[in-house]
mmCIF file with all atom_site columns, C-alpha atoms in Angstrom:
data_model
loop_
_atom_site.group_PDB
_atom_site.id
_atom_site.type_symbol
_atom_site.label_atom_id
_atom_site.label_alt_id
_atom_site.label_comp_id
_atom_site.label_asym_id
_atom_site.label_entity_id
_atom_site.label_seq_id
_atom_site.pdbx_PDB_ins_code
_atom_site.Cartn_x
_atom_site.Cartn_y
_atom_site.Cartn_z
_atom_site.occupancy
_atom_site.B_iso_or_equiv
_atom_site.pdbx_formal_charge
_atom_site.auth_seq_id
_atom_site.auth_comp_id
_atom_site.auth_asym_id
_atom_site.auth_atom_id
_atom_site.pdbx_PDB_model_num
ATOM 1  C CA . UNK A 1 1  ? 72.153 90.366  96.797  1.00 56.00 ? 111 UNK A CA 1
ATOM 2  C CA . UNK A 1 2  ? 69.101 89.920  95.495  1.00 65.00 ? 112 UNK A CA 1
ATOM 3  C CA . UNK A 1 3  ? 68.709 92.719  92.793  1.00 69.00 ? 113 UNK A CA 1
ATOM 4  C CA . UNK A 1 4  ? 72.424 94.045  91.140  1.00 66.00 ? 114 UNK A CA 1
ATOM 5  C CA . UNK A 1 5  ? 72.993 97.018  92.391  1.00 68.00 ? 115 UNK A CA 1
ATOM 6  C CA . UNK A 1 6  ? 72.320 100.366 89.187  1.00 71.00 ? 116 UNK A CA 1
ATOM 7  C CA . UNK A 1 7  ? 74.999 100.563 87.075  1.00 69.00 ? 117 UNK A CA 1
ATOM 8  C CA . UNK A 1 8  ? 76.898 96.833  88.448  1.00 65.00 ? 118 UNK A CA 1
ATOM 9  C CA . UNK A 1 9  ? 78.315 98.594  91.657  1.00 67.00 ? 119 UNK A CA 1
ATOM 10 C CA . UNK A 1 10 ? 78.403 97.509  94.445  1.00 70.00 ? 120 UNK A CA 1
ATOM 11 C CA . UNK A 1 11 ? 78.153 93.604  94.295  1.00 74.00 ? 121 UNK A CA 1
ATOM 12 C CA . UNK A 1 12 ? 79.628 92.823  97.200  1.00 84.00 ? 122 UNK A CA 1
ATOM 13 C CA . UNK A 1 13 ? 78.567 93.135  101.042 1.00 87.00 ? 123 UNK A CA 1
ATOM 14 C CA . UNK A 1 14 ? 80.884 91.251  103.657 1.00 93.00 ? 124 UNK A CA 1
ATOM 15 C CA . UNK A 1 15 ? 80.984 91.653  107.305 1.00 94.00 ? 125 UNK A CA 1
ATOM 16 C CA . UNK A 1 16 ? 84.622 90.895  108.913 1.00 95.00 ? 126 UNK A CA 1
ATOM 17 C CA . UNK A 1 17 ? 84.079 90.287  112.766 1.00 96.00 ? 127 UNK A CA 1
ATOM 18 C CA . UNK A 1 18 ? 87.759 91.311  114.501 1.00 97.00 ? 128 UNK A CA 1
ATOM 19 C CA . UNK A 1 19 ? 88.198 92.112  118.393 1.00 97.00 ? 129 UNK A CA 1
ATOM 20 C CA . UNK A 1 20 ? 86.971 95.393  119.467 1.00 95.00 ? 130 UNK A CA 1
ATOM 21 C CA . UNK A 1 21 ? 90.720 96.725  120.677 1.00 96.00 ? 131 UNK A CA 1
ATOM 22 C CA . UNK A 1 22 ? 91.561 95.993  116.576 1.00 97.00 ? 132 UNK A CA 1
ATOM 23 C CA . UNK A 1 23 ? 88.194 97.713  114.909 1.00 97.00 ? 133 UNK A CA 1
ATOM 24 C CA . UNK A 1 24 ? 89.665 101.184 114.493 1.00 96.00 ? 134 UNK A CA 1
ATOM 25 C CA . UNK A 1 25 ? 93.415 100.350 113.048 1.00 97.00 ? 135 UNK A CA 1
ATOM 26 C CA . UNK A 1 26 ? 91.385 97.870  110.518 1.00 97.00 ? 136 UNK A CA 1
ATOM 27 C CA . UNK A 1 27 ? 88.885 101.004 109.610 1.00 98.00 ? 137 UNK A CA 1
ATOM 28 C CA . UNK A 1 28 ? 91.894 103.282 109.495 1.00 98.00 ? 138 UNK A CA 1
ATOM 29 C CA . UNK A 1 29 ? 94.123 100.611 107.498 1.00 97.00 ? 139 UNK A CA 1
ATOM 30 C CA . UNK A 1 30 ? 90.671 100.170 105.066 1.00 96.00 ? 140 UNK A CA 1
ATOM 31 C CA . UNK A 1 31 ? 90.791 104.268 104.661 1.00 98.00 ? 141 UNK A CA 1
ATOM 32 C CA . UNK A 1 32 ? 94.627 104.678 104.073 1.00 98.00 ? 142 UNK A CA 1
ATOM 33 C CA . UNK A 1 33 ? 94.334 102.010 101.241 1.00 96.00 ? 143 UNK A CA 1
ATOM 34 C CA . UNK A 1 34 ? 91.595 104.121 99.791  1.00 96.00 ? 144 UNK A CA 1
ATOM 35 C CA . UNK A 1 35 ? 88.346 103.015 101.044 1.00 96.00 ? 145 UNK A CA 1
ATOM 36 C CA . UNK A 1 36 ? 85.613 105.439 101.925 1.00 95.00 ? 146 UNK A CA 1
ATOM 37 C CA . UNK A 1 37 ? 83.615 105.068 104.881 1.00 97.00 ? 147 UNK A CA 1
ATOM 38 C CA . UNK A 1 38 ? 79.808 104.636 104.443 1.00 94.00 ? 148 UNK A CA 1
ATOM 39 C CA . UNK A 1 39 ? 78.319 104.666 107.802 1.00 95.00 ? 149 UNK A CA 1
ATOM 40 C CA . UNK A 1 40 ? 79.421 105.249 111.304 1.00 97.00 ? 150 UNK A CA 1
ATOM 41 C CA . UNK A 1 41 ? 76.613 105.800 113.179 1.00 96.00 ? 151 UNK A CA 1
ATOM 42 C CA . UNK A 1 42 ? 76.279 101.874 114.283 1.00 95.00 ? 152 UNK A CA 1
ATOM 43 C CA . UNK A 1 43 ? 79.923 102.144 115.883 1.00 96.00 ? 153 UNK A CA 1
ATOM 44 C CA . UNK A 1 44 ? 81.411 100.323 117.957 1.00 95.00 ? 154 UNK A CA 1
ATOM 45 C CA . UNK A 1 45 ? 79.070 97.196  116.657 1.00 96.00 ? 155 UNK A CA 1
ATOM 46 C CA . UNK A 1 46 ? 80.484 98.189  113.236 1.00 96.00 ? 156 UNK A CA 1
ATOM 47 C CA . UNK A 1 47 ? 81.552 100.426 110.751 1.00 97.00 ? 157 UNK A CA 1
ATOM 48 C CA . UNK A 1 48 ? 80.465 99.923  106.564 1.00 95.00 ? 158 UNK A CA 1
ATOM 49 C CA . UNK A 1 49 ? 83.357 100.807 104.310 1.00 96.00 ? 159 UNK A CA 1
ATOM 50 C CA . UNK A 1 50 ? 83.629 100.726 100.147 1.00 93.00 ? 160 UNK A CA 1
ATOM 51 C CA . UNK A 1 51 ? 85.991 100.447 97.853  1.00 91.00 ? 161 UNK A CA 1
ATOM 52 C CA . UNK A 1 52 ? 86.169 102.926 94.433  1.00 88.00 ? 162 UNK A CA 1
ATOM 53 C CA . UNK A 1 53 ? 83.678 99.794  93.061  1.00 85.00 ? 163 UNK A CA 1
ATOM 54 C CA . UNK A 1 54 ? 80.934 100.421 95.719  1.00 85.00 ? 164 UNK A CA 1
ATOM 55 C CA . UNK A 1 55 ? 81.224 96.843  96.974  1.00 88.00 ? 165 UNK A CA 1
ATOM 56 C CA . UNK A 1 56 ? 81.105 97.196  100.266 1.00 91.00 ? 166 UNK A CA 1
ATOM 57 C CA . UNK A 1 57 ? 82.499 95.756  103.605 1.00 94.00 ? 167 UNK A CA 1
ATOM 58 C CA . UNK A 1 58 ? 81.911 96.107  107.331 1.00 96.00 ? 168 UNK A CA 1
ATOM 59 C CA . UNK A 1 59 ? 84.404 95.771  110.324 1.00 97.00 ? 169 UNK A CA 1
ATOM 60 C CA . UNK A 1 60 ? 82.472 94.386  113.432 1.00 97.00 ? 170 UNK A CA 1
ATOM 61 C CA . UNK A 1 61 ? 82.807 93.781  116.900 1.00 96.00 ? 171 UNK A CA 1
ATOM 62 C CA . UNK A 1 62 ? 80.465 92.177  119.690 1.00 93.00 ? 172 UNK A CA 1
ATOM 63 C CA . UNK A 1 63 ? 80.540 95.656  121.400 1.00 92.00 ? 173 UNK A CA 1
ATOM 64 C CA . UNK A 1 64 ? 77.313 98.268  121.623 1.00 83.00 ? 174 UNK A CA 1
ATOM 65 C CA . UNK A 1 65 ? 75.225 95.341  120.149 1.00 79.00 ? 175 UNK A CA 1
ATOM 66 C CA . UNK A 1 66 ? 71.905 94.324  122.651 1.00 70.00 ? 176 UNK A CA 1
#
């Protein structure tokens, strides 16, 4: 990042590429351990999810992507 994030939140932001038939057990795994899901609206090409930190970490796939 190039600015910290207010408060030192948030310092992560990783993108984790896993086959499309695997995307939603990883988001729901991510969830059940606690994670909270950011944003959606880009699914299937990914979902962002963070952890009680705010770091932050997206599941994607090759699908919907142009």
């Amino acid at each position: 990042m190039e600015e910290p994030r207010p408060g030192g939140l948030g310092a992560i932001h990783v993108a984790v590429w896993v086959p499309y038939d695997e995307a939603e057990a990883r988001v729901a795994a991510a969830l059940a351990a606690g994670g909270r899901m950011v944003r959606d609206e880009f699914a299937p090409a990914w979902w962002t999810l963070a952890d009680a930190a705010g770091n932050e970490a997206d599941i994607a796939t090759t699908r919907g992507r142009d």
